[in-house]
Every structure is written in structure tokens, then in C-alpha cells.
GROMACS .gro file of C-alpha atoms in nm:
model
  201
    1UNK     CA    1   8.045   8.354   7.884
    2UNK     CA    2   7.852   8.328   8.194
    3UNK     CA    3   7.936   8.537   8.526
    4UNK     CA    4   7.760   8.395   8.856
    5UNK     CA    5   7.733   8.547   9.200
    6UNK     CA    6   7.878   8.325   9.480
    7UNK     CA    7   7.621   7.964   9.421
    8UNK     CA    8   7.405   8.095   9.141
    9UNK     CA    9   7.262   8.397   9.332
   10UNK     CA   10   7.274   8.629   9.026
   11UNK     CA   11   7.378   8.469   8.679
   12UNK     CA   12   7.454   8.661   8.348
   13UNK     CA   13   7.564   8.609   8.014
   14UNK     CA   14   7.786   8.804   7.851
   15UNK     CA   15   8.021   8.890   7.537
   16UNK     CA   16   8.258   9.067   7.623
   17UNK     CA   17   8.503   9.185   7.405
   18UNK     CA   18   8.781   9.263   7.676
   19UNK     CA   19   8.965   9.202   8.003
   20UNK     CA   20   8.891   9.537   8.126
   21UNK     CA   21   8.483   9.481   8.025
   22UNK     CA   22   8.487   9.143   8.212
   23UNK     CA   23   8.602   9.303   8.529
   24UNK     CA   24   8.387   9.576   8.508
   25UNK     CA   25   8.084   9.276   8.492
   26UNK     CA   26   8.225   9.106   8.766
   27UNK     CA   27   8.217   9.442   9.037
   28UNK     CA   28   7.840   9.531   8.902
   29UNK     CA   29   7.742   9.190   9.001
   30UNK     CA   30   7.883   9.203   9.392
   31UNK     CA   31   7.669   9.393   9.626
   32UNK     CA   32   7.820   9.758   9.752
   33UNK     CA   33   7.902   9.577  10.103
   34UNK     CA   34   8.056   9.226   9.973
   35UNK     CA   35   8.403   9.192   9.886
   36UNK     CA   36   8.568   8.993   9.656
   37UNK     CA   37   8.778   8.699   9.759
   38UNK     CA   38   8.823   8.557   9.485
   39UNK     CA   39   8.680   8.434   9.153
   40UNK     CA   40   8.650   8.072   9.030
   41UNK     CA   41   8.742   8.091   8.654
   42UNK     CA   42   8.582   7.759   8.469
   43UNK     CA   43   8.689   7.572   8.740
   44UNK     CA   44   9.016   7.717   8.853
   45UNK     CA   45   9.049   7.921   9.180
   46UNK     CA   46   9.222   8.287   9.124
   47UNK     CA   47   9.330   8.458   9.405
   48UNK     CA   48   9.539   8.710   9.272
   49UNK     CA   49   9.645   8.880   8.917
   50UNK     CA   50   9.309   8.833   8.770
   51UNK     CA   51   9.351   9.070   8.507
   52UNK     CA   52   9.659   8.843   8.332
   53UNK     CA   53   9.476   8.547   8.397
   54UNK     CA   54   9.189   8.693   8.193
   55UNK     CA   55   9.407   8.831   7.953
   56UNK     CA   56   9.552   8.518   7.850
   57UNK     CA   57   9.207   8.278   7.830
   58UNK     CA   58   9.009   8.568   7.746
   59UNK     CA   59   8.849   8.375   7.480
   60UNK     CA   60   8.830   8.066   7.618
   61UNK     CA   61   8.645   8.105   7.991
   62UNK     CA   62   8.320   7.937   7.960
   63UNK     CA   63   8.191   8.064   8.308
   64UNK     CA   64   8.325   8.296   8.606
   65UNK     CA   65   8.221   8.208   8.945
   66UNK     CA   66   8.233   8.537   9.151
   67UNK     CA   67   8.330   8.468   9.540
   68UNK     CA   68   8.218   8.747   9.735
   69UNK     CA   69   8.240   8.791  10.159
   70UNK     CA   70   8.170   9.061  10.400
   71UNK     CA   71   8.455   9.247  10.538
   72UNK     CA   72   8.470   9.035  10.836
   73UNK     CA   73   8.441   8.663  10.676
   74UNK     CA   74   8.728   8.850  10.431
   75UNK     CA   75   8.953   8.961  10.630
   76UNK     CA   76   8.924   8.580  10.911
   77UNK     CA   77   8.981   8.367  10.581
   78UNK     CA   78   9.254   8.617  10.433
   79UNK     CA   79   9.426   8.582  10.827
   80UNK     CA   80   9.326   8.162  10.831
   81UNK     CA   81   9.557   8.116  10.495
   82UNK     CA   82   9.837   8.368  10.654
   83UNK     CA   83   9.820   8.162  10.954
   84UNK     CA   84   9.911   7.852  10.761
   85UNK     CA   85  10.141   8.020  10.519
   86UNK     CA   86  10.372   8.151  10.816
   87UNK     CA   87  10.331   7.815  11.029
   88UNK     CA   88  10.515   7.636  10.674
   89UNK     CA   89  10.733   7.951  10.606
   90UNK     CA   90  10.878   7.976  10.910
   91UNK     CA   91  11.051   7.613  10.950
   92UNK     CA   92  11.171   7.670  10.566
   93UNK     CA   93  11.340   7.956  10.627
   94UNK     CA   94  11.540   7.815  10.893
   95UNK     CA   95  11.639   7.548  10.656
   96UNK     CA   96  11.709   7.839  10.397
   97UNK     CA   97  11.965   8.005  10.624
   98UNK     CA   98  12.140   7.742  10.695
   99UNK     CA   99  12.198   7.714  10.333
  100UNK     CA  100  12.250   8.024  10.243
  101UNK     CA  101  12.540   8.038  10.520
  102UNK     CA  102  12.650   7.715  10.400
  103UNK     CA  103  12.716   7.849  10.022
  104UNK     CA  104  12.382   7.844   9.847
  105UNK     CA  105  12.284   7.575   9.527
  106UNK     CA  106  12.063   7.710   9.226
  107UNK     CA  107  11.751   7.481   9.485
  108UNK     CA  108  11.817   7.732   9.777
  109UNK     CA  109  11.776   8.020   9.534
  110UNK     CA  110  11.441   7.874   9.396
  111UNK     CA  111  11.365   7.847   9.769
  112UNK     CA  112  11.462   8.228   9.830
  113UNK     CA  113  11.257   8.348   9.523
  114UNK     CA  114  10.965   8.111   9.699
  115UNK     CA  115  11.052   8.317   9.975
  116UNK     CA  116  11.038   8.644   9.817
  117UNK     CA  117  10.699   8.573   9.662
  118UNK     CA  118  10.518   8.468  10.014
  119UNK     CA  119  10.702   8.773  10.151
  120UNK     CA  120  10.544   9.022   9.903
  121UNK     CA  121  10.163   8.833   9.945
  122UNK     CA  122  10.231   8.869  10.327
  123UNK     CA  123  10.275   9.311  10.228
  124UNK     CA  124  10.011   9.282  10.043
  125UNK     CA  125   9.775   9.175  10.255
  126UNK     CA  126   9.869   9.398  10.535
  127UNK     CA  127   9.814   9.666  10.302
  128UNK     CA  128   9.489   9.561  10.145
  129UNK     CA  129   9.321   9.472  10.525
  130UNK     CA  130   9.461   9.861  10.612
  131UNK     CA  131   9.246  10.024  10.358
  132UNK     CA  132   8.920   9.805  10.536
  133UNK     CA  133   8.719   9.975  10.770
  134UNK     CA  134   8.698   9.697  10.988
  135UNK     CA  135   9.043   9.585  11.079
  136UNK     CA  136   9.108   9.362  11.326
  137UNK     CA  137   9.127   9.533  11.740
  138UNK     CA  138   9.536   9.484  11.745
  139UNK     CA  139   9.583   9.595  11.405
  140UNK     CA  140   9.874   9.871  11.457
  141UNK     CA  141  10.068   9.529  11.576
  142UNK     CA  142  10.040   9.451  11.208
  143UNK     CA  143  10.099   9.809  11.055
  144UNK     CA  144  10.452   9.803  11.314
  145UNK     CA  145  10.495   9.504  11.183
  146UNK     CA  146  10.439   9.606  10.791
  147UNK     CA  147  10.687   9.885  10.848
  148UNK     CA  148  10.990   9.741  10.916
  149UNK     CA  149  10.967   9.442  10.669
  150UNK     CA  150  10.964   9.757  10.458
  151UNK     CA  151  11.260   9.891  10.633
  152UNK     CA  152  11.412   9.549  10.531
  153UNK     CA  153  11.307   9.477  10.208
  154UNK     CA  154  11.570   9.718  10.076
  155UNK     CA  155  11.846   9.563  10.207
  156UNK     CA  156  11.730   9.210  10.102
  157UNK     CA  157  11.722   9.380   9.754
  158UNK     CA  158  12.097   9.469   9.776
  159UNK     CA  159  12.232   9.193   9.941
  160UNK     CA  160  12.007   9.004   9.639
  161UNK     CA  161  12.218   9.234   9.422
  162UNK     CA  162  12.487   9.170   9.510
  163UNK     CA  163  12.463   8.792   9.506
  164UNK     CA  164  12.568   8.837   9.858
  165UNK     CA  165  12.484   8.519  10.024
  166UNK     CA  166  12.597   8.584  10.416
  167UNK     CA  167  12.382   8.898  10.425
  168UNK     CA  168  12.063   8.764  10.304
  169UNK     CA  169  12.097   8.483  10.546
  170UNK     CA  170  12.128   8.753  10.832
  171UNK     CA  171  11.838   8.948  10.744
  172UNK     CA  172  11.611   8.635  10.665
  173UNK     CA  173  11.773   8.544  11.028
  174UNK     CA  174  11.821   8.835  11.244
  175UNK     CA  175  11.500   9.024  11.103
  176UNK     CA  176  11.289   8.849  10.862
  177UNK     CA  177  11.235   8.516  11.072
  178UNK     CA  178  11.137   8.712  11.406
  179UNK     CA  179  10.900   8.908  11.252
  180UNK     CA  180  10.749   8.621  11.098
  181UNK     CA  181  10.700   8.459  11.460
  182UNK     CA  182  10.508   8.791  11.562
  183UNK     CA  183  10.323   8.804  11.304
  184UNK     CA  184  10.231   8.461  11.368
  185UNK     CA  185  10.172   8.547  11.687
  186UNK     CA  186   9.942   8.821  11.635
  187UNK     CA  187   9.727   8.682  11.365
  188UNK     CA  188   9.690   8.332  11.566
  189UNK     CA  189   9.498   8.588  11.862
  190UNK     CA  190   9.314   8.766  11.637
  191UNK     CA  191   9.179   8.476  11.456
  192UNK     CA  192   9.130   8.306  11.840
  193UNK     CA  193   8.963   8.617  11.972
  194UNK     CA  194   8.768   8.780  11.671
  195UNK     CA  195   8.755   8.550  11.405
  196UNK     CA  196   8.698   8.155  11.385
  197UNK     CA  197   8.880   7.811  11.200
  198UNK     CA  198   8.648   7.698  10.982
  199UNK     CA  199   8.809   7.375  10.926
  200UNK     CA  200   8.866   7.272  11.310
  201UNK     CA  201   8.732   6.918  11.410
   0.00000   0.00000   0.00000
């Protein structure tokens, strides 16, 4: 197997024998001051859960491709994806409530589990830019913001229970969906004022 450091910068080959030794090669090849964004296993781009991914091809990966950015280019192209995550997520949502008031189908509850998944990934990577040393200049915007989607989590998760269809469209409506727009809102003036679109014509 052969591990290589963002376009070839380091290369080694290795043996390993598990998914927790393969890891451990992967952080001894990033510099102390690079992050990892992600890693590009024989082809395929893994964002998240690499440990399972690695546990299931173990013995099959041919090469690992090692993506690593500073803290800044990290946290702009972590904010760039949220951007367009939340400008797709919040039009679908809309739609969602209006089916979940409407008397949901098995669709609308692949939707909401959609839903649920973004929702988590958008925790997640509050939490992981809070533990950064350099966060973004409006970042307790974000933390607020963090704090009461946890508030409302909960209650998602019992109205979930519950199979309780008018309640989860309320939340998603009354709290979820506005805190998506200033989230939105704050990420699209961070990214304007501190951080750049690489993809802009």
C-alpha cells in the first residue's frame, strides 16, 4: 500500500496489518501545522468515517492520497461546502414541511433522515472549527447558533419518536429553517470578508 502527501510531496509504502496502523501512517506523514481535509482512498474521496471505510477495504486499498490544508484554507473550504449545503437544504425543507403537514409518505421520511444526516454534519462542523485556534472573527454567531440546534435536537428526537408528524414539521419550520437562514447568513460574510470562492468565474 502506498500513502502520499497531498501531489506526491512525501510517498511511502507500507504493510500494514490494521486500520488503526494505517491511520497512525497517515498523521506521521502531515506536517504538525497542516490539517487533514480529507484523504483520497484509490481514487475515492473520504470526507468523513475514515476508520469504517478502512475497515472494510483494508486489504484492498492500493494507494491513500493524504489531503492536508492549513487551518485557514480548512476551515474557507469546510464553510464553501456549508454554504452550498444550506443554499440546497434550505428550499428542501420547505418542501419537507409541507409534507410533513400534509401527512408524510415513506419519500418524505427518506427526505427527513436526508435531513437529519446534513443536520448532524452541519454540528459537527461547528464543533470541529471550535476546537481551531483560528476561527473565523464572528464565530460566537456560530457557537449561538450551535446551541440552540442543540436545544432542538431533542425535541426533533421525540417528536421522531413519536412518529409525530405535525411537530417535526413545526420545529423543522418554526426553528430549524430560521436558523438555517442565519447560518447561511453568517457563513456567506465570513467567506465574503475572510475567506475566498475558489470556483467563482
Amino acid at each position: 500500500m502506498k500513502i502520499i502527501l497531498n501531489d506526491n510531496e512525501t510517498a511511502v509504502e507500507v504493510n500494514p496489518s490494521s486500520t488503526e496502523e494505517i491511520i497512525k501512517y497517515i498523521f506521521q506523514l502531515k506536517d504538525e501545522d497542516k490539517m487533514i481535509s480529507h484523504v483520497t482512498i484509490d481514487g475515492q474521496a473520504v470526507y468523513t468515517n475514515l476508520d469504517e471505510y478502512l475497515e472494510d477495504k483494508v486489504n484492498q486499498i492500493e494507494m491513500i492520497q493524504v489531503i492536508t490544508r492549513s487551518q485557514k484554507e480548512f476551515i474557507n473550504e469546510t464553510l464553501v461546502t456549508a454554504e452550498e449545503y444550506l443554499t440546497n437544504a434550505i428550499p428542501e425543507l420547505t418542501n419537507l414541511v409541507e409534507a410533513f403537514y400534509q401527512n408524510a409518505t415513506q419519500g418524505d421520511w427518506d427526505t427527513f433522515r436526508d435531513f437529519t444526516e446534513g443536520l448532524k454534519w452541519l454540528t459537527d462542523m461547528i464543533a470541529n472549527i471550535d476546537h481551531l485556534k483560528n476561527r473565523p472573527s464572528n464565530w460566537e454567531g456560530y457557537v449561538e447558533a450551535y446551541r440552540t440546534i442543540e436545544e432542538h435536537i431533542q425535541s426533533l428526537a421525540e417528536a421522531m419518536e413519536n412518529k409525530d408528524e405535525t411537530l417535526i414539521a413545526d420545529i423543522i419550520n418554526y426553528e430549524i429553517l430560521p436558523l438555517y437562514k442565519s447560518i447561511k447568513i453568517l457563513i456567506t460574510k465570513t467567506i465574503d470578508t475572510e475567506g475566498c470562492r475558489l470556483d467563482v468565474n
